[in-house]
Coordinates of C-alpha atoms in Angstrom, one line a residue:
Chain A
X1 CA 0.0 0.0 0.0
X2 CA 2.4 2.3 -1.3
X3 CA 0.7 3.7 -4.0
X4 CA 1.9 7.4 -4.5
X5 CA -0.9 10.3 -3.8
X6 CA -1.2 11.4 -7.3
X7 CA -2.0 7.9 -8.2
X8 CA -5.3 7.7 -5.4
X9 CA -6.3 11.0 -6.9
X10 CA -6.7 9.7 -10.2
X11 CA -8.4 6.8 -9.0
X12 CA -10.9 9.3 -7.5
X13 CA -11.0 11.3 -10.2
X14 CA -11.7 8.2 -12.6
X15 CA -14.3 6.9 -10.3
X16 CA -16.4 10.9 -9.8
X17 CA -16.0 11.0 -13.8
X18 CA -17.5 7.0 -14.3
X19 CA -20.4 7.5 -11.8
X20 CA -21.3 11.7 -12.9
X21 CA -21.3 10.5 -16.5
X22 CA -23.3 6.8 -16.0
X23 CA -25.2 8.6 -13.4
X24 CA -26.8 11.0 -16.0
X25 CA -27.3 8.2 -18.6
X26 CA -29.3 6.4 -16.5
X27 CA -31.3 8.4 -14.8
X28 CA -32.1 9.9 -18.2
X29 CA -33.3 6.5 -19.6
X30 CA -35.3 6.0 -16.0
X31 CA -36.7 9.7 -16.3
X32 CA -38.2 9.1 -20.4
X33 CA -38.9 5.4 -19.3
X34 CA -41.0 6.0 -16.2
X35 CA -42.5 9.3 -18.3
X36 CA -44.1 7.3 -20.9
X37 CA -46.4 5.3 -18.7
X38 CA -49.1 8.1 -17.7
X39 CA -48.5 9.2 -21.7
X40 CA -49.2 6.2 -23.5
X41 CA -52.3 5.4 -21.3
X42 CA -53.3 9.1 -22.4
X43 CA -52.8 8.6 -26.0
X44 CA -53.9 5.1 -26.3
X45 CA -57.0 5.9 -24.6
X46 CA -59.9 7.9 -25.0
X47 CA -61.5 9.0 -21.7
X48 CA -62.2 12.6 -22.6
X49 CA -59.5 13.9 -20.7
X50 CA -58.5 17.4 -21.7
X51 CA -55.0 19.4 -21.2
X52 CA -56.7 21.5 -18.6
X53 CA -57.7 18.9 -16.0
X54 CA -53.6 17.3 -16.0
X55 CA -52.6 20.9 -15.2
X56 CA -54.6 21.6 -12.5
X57 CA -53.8 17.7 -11.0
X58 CA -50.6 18.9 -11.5
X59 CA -50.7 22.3 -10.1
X60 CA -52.3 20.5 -6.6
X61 CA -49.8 17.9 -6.7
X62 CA -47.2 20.7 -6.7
X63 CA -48.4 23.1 -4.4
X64 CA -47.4 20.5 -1.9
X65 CA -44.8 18.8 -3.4
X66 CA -43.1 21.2 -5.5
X67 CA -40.5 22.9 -2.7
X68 CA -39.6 19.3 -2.1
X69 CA -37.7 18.5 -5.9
X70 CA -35.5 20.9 -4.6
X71 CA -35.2 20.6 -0.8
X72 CA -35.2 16.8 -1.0
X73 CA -32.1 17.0 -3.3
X74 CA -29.6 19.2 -1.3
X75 CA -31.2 17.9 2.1
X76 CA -29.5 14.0 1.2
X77 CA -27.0 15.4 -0.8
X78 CA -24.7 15.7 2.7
X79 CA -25.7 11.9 3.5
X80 CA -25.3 10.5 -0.1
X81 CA -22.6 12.0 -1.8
X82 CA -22.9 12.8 -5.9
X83 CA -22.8 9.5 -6.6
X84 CA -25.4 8.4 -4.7
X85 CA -27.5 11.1 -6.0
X86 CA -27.9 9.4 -9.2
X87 CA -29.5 5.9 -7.2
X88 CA -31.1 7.5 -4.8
X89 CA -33.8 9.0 -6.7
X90 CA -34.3 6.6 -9.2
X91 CA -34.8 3.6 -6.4
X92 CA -36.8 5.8 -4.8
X93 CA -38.1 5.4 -0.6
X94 CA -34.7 7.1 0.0
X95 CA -35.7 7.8 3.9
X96 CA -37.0 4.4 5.0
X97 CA -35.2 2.1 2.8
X98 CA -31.7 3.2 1.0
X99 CA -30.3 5.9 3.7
X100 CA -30.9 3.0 6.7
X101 CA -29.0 1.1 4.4
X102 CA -26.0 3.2 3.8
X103 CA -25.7 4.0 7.2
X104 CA -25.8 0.3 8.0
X105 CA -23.0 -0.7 6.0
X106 CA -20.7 2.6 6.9
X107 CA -21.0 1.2 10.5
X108 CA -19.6 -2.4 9.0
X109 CA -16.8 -1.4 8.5
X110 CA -16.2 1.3 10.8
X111 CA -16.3 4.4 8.1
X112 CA -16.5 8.1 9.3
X113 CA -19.6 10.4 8.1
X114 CA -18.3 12.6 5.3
X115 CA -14.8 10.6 4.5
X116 CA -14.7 9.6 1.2
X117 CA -14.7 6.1 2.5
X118 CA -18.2 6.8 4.0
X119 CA -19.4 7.6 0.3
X120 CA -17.6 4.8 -1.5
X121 CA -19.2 2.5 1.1
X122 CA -22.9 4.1 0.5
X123 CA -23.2 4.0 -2.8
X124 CA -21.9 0.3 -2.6
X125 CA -24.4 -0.5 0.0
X126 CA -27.0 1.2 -2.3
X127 CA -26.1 -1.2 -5.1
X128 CA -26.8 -4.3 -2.5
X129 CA -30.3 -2.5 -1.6
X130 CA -31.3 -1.7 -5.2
X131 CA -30.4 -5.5 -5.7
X132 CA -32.4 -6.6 -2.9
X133 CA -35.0 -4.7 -3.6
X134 CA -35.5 -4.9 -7.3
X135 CA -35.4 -8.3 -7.2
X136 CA -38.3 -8.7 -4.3
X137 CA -40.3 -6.1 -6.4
X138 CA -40.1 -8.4 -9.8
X139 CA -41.5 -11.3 -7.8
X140 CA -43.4 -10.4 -4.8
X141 CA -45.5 -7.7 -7.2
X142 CA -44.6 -8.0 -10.4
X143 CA -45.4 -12.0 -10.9
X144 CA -47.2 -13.1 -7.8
X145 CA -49.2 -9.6 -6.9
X146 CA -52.0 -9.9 -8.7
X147 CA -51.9 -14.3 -7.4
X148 CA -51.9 -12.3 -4.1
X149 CA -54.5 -10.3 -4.7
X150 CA -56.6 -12.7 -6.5
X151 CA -56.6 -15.4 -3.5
X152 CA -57.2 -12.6 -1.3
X153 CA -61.0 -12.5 -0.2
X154 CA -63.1 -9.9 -1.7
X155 CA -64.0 -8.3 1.6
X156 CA -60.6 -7.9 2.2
X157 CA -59.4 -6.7 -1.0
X158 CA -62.3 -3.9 -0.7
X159 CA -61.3 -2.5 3.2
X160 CA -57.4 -2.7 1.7
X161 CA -59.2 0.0 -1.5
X162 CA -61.1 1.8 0.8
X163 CA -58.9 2.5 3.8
X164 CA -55.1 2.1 2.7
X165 CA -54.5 5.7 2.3
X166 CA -55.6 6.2 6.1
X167 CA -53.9 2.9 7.1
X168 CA -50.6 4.3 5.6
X169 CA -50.9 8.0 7.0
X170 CA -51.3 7.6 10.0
X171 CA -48.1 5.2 10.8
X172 CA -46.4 7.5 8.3
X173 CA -47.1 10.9 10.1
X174 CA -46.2 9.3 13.2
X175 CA -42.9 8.1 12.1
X176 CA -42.2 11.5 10.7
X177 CA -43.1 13.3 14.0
X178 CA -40.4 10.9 16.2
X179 CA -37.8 11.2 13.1
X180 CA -37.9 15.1 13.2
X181 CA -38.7 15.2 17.0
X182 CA -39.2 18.8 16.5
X183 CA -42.6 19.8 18.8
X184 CA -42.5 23.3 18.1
X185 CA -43.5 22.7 14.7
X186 CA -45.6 19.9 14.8
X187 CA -47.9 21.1 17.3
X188 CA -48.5 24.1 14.9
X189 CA -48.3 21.6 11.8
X190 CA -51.5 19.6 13.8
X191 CA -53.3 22.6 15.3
X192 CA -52.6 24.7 11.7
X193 CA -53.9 21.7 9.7
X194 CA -56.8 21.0 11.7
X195 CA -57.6 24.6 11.3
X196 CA -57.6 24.5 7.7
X197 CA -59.0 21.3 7.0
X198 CA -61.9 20.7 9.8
X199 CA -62.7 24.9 10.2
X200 CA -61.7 26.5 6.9
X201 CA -62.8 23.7 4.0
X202 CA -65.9 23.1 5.1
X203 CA -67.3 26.8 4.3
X204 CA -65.2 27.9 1.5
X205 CA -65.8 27.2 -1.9
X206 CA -64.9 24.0 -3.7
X207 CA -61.7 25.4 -5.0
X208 CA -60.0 26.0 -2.0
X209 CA -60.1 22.0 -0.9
X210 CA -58.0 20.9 -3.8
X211 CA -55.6 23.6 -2.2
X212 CA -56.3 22.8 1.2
X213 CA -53.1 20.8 2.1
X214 CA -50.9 23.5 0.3
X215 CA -52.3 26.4 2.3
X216 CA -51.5 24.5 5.5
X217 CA -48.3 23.4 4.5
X218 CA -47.3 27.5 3.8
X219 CA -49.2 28.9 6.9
X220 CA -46.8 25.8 8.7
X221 CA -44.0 27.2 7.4
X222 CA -45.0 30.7 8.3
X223 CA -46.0 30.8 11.3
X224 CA -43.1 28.5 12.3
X225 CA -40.8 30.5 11.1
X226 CA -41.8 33.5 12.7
X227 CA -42.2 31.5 16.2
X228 CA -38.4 30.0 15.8
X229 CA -36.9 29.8 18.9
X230 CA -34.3 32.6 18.4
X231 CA -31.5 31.7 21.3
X232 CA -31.1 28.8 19.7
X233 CA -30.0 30.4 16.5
X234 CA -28.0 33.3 18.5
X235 CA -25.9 30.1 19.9
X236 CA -25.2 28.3 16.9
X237 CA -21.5 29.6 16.3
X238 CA -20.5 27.5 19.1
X239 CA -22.1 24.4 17.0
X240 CA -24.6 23.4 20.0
X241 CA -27.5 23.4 18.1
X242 CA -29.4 20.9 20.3
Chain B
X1 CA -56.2 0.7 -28.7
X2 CA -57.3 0.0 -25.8
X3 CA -61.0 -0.9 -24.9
X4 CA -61.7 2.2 -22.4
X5 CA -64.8 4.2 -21.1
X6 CA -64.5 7.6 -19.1
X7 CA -67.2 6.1 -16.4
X8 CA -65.8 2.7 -16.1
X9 CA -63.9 2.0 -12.6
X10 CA -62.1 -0.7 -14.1
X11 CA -58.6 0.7 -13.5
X12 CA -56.9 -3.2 -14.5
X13 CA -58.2 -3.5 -18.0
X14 CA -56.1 -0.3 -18.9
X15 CA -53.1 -0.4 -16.0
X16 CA -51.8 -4.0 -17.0
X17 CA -51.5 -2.7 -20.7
X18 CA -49.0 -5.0 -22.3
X19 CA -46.8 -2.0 -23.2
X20 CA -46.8 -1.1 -20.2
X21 CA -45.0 -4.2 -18.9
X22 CA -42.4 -3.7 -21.7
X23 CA -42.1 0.2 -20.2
X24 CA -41.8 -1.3 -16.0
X25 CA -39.5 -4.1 -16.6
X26 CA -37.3 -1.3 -18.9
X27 CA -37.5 1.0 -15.7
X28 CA -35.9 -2.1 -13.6
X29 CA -32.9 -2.9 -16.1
X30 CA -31.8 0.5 -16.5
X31 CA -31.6 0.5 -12.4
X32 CA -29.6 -2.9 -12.7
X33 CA -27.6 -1.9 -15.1
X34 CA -26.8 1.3 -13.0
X35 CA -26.0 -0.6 -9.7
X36 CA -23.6 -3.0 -11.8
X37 CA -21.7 -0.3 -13.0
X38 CA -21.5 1.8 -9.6
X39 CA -20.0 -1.6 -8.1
X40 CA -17.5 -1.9 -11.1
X41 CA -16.7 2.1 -10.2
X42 CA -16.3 1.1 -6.3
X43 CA -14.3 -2.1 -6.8
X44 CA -11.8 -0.5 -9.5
X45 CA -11.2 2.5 -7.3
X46 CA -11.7 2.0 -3.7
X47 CA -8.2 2.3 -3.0
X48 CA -8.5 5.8 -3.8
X49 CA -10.6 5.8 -0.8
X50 CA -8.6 3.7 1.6
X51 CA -11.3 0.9 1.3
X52 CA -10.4 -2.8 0.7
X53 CA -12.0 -5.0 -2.1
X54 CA -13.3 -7.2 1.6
X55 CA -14.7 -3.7 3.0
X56 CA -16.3 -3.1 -0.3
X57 CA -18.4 -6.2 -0.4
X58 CA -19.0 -6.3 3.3
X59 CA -20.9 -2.4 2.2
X60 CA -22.3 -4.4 -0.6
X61 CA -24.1 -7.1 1.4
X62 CA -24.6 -4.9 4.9
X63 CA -26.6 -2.8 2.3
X64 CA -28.3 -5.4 0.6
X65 CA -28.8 -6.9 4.0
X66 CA -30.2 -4.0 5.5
X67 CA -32.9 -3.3 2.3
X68 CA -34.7 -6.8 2.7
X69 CA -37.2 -5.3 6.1
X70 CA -37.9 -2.1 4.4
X71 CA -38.2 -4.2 0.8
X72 CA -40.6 -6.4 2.1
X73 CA -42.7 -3.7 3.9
X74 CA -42.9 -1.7 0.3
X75 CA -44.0 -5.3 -1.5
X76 CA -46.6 -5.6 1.6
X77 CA -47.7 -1.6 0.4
X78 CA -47.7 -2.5 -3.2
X79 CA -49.4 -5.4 -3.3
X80 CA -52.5 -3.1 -1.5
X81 CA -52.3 -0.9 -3.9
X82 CA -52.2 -3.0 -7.5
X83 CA -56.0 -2.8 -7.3
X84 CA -56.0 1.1 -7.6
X85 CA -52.7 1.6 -9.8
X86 CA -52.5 -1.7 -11.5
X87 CA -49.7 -3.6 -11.5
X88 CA -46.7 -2.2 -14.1
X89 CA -47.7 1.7 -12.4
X90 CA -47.1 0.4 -8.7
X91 CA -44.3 -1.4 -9.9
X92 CA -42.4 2.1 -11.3
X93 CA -43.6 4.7 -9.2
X94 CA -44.3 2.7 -5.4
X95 CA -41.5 0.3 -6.0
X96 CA -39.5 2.5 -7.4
X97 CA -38.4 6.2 -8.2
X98 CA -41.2 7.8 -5.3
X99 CA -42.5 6.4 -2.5
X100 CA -46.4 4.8 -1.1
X101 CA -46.5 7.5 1.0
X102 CA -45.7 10.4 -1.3
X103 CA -47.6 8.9 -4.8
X104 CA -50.6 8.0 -2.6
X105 CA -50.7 11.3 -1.1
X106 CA -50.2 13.0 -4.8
X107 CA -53.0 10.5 -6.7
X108 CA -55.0 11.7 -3.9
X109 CA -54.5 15.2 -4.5
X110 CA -54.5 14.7 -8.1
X111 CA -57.8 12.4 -7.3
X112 CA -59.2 15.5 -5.2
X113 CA -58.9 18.0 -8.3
X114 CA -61.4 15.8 -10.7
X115 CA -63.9 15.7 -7.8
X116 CA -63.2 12.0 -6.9
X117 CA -61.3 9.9 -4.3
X118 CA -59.1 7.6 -4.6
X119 CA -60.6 3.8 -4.9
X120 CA -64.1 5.9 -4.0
X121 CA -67.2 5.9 -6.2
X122 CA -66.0 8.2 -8.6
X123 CA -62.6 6.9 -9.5
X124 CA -63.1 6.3 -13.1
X125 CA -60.3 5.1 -15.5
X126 CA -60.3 8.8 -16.9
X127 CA -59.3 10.1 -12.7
X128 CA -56.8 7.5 -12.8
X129 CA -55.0 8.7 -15.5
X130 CA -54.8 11.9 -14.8
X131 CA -53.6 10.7 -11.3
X132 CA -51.1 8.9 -12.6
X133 CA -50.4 11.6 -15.1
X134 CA -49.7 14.2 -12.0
X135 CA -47.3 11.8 -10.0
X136 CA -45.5 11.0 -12.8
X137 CA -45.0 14.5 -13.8
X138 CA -44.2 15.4 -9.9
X139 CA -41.6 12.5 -9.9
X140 CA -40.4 13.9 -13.0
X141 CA -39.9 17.0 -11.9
X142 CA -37.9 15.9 -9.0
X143 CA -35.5 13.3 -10.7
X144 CA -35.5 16.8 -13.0
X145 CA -33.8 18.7 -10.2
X146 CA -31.4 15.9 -9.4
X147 CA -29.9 16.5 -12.4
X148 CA -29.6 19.9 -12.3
X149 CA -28.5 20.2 -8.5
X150 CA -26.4 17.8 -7.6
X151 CA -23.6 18.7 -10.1
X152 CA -24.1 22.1 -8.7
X153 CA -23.8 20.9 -5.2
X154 CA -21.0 19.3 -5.8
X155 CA -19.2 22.2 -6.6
X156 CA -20.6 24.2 -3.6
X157 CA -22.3 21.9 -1.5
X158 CA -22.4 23.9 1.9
X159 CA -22.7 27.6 0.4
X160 CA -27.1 27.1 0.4
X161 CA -26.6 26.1 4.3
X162 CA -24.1 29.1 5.3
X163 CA -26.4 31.9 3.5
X164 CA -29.4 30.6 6.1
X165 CA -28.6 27.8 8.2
X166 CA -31.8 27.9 10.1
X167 CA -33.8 28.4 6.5
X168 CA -33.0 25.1 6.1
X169 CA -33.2 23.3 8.9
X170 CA -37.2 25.1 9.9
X171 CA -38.8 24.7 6.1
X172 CA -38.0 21.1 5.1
X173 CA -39.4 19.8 8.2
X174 CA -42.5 22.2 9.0
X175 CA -43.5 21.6 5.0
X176 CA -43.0 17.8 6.0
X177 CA -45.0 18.1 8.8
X178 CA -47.8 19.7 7.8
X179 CA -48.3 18.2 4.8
X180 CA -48.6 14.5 6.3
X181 CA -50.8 16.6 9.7
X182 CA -53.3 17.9 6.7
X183 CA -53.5 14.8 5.0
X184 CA -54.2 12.7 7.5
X185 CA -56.8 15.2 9.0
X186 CA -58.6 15.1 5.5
X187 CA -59.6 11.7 6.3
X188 CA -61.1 11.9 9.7
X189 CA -64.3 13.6 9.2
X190 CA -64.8 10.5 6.0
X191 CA -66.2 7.7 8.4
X192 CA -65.7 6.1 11.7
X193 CA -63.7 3.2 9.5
X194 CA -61.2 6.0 8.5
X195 CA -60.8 7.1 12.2
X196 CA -60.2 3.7 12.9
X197 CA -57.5 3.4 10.3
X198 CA -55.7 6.2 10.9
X199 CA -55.6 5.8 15.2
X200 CA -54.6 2.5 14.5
X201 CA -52.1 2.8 12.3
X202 CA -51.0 5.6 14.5
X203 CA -50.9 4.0 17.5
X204 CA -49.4 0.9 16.1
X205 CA -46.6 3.1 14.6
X206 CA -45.4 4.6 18.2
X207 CA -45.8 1.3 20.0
X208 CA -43.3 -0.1 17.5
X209 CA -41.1 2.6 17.1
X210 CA -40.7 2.7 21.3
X211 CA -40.3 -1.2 21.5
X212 CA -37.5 -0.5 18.9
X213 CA -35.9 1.7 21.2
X214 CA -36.2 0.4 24.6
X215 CA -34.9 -3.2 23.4
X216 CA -32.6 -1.7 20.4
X217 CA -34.6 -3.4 17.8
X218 CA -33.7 -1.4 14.9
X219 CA -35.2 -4.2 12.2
X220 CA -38.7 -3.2 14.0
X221 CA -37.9 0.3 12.7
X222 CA -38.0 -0.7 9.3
X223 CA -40.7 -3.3 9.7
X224 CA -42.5 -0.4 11.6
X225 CA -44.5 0.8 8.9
X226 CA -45.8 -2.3 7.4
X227 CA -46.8 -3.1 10.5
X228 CA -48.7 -0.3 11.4
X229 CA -50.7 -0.3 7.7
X230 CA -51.8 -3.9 8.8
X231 CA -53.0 -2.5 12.1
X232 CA -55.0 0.0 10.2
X233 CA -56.6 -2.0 7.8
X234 CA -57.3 -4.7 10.4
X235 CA -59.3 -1.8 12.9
X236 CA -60.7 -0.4 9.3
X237 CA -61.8 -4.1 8.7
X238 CA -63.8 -4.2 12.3
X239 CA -65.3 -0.9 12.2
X240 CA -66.1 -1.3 8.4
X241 CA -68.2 -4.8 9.2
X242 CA -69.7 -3.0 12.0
X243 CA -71.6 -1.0 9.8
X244 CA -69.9 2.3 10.2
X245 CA -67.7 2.7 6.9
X246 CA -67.5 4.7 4.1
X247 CA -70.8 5.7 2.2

C-alpha cells in the first residue's frame, strides 16, 4: 500500500467521472422510461380527458410537493454523496429504505460520516439494496401480486381499497413526528392543519379543498418561522445546536 | 387501442397494458444496469478511498442486507395498492423512483382535483389517468432537479446552508409536517372506518417505534411501517363490518 498520492487521486477522479457520467445516462433513460407510462395510457385511450384537468392535478400535486424536488435534493446530498444522488432517486423510498442502508454498511466497516470512505461504502451499499430490492419487487409484485391479490378474499381486497390511504398516514405521520422530533412545529403543523381542513374547507368554496393541504403546509412554514426559537439560533457559532 | 370508457372504474383493464409491462421491466434494467456499474466504479477504485476490495463487499451485502425489512414492507404496500394503480404503475412509481407514501398522497390530490377519491365511487379510468399523469409528472420533476442540483452541489455543496442555516433546517421539516398533519386530518371527518384506520395505524406506529428503542430493535424500525398499515386496515376491517364505513 504504497501507491503514490497522485496515483489515489486519479483513482478518484476516474471513479467521480464513471459515476457523474453513468449517473446522467441512467437516470435519463429511467426519467423518459418511467415518463411514458401516464403518456401512452393518455394517447392510447380515450376518456375525454382534456389538457386543462392534468394541469390543474398537476398544479395540486405541486403546491405540496413542489419545494420538495428541490429541498429533498440538497437535504441528502450531505448523506449520499454525488454519486449516490444518481441511485437514490431513481430507487426511490430514500428515507426508510436506502439511507438505513448506507448507514448500515458505513458502520460495517467502521467508516466516518463525510470521508470519502463513507461515500464509496454508500453508494456500494445502495447497489446491494437496489439489488435486494429490485429483485423482491419483480417477484413479490410483479409475478405473484396480482396471485396475491386474487386469492385474497373480496371483503378484504375492498377495506385494503377503501382505507389504505388512512392505514398508511397515519403510521407515516407518526414516524415522521419521532424522526424530526421537533414539537415546536408539529404542534402548529396539527393545530394549523386541523384549522384548515376541519374549520376553513368546510365553508369555503370547492376550490380551495384541492388547495387545502398546500395552504396548511405554507401557513406551517410561516407561522413556524416567525415562532423559531431565536436563542437557539443566536448560539449556533458555538455548534450546540441541540 | 385500448378498450376504455370515461365512467368505467375498471382501473386493470387499462393499467396491466402489455406495453406497459415492456415500459416497467425497462425502468428495472436500467436500475440494474446502473447498480452493476457503480460496483465496477467502487471495486476499480476503492483504493482511492482507503477501502479494501473485503470492505467493499462487506458495504455491498450490509446494504443489501439492511434493504430486505424495508423491501418487504414496500412489497406488503404494493401489493395493496395494484387494485388502484394496476400492477406495471405500482411497480415504477411505489417500488421504485417515489414512494407509497408520497404517490398515494399526490394520486390523492390529483384524485381531489377531478372531484373524486381515490378507490371511492368516482374513480373512473379517466381520474386515474390523470392521477397517474400528475405523479409521474411530480416524480419527474424531481428526478428533473437531481440532475440539475447535484452537479451544482458538488461544486458548492455547503454555500445554500451558510447563506441561512436555520432556513433550512425550519422549512423542510414544518413543509413535511404539515403536509402528512393535513393529510391525514382530511380523512377523519370520512367515516368512523377512516378514524379507525388512521388511530390504528398511528398507535401501532409509536408502539413499535418505542419497542425498537427500549430493546434496540432497529429491524422493527424498518418493519414499523408495514406493520402499522396492517394494524390499520385490520381496525378499518372491524369498524367497516360493524356498519360504520365509508358511504
Amino acid at each position: 500500500m504504497t501507491t503514490a498520492a497522485p496515483d489515489l487521486e486519479a483513482l478518484h477522479r476516474n471513479y467521480s467521472k464513471t459515476t457523474y457520467l453513468w449517473g446522467n445516462v441512467t437516470m435519463v433513460a429511467c426519467l423518459l422510461l418511467a415518463t411514458a407510462v401516464p403518456f401512452y395510457l393518455y394517447f392510447s385511450t380515450d376518456l375525454g380527458i382534456e389538457v386543462s384537468h392534468i394541469v390543474t392535478a398537476f398544479i395540486a400535486v405541486a403546491a405540496v410537493y413542489g419545494v420538495f424536488w428541490v429541498v429533498e435534493p440538497v437535504t441528502y446530498f450531505p448523506i449520499l454523496g454525488p454519486a449516490g444522488m444518481y441511485q437514490a432517486f431513481m430507487i426511490g423510498n430514500i428515507s426508510n429504505k436506502l439511507v438505513p442502508s448506507a448507514i448500515v454498511a458505513q458502520s460495517t466497516i467502521g467508516a466516518e460520516p463525510g470521508t470519502r470512505k463513507a461515500s464509496y461504502s454508500a453508494t456500494a451499499a445502495i447497489c446491494g439494496a437496489a439489488v435486494v430490492h429490485v429483485l423482491s419487487m419483480l417477484v413479490l409484485v410483479g409475478l405473484l401480486g396480482t396471485w396475491l391479490v386474487s386469492i385474497t378474499p373480496e371483503p378484504i381486497t375492498e377495506v385494503a381499497r377503501l382505507y389504505i390511504l388512512p392505514a398508511i398516514l397515519g403510521g407515516v405521520t407518526v414516524q415522521l413526528i419521532a424522526t424530526l422530533n421537533q414539537v415546536r412545529a408539529t404542534i402548529i403543523a396539527l393545530v394549523v392543519s386541523a384549522v384548515v381542513v376541519l374549520l376553513i374547507v368546510p365553508f369555503s368554496p370547492p376550490l380551495v379543498k384541492s388547495f387545502a393541504t398546500a395552504i396548511a403546509v405554507i401557513a406551517t412554514i410561516v407561522i413556524t418561522w416567525y415562532a423559531r426559537d431565536r436563542k437557539v439560533r443566536s448560539s449556533s457559532d458555538t455548534a450546540h445546536i441541540n | 387501442m385500448v378498450v376504455a370508457q370515461a365512467n368505467s372504474t375498471d382501473i386493470g383493464i387499462i393499467a396491466n397494458a402489455p406495453l406497459l409491462w415492456v415500459l416497467a421491466a425497462a425502468v428495472f434494467a436500467v436500475i440494474l444496469i446502473q447498480s452493476a456499474i457503480y460496483m465496477l466504479a467502487v471495486k476499480r477504485n476503492a483504493q482511492a478511498a482507503d477501502m479494501s476490495q473485503a470492505e467493499v463487499n462487506a458495504s455491498f451485502r450490509a446494504g443489501g442486507v439492511a434493504a430486505i425489512g424495508p423491501s418487504l414492507a414496500v412489497v406488503l404496500v404494493s401489493v395493496a395498492l395494484l387494485p388502484l394503480f394496476g400492477t406495471p404503475p405500482v411497480l415504477v412509481r411505489i417500488g421504485l423512483i417515489g414512494s407509497a407514501a408520497t404517490e398515494t398522497a399526490s394520486a390523492s390530490l390529483a384524485a381531489g382535483t377531478m372531484g373524486a377519491e381515490l378507490g371511492g365511487e368516482g374513480y373512473t379510468q379517466a381520474v386515474f389517468v390523470v392521477a397517474l399523469m400528475a405523479m409521474s409528472l411530480s416524480g419527474a420533476m424531481w428526478q428533473i432537479s437531481t440532475l440539475v442540483l447535484t452537479p451544482l452541489l458538488g461544486k458548492g455543496s455547503d454555500a445554500l446552508s451558510r447563506v441561512n442555516p436555520a432556513l433550512m433546517s425550519i422549512v423542510p421539516a414544518a413543509a413535511l409536517l404539515a403536509a402528512f398533519a393535513a393529510l391525514t386530518i382530511t380523512e377523519i371527518p370520512k367515516s368512523l372506518a377512516h378514524i379507525a384506520a388512521v388511530v390504528a395505524s398511528a398507535i401501532v406506529m409509536a408502539i413499535c417505534l418505542v419497542l425498537a428503542r427500549v430493546l434496540s430493535q432497529a429491524w422493527l424500525r424498518e418493519w414499523a411501517l408495514g406493520i402499522a398499515i396492517v394494524g390499520g386496515l385490520i381496525a378499518a376491517y372491524a369498524v367497516h363490518h360493524a356498519g360504520f364505513g365509508a358511504a
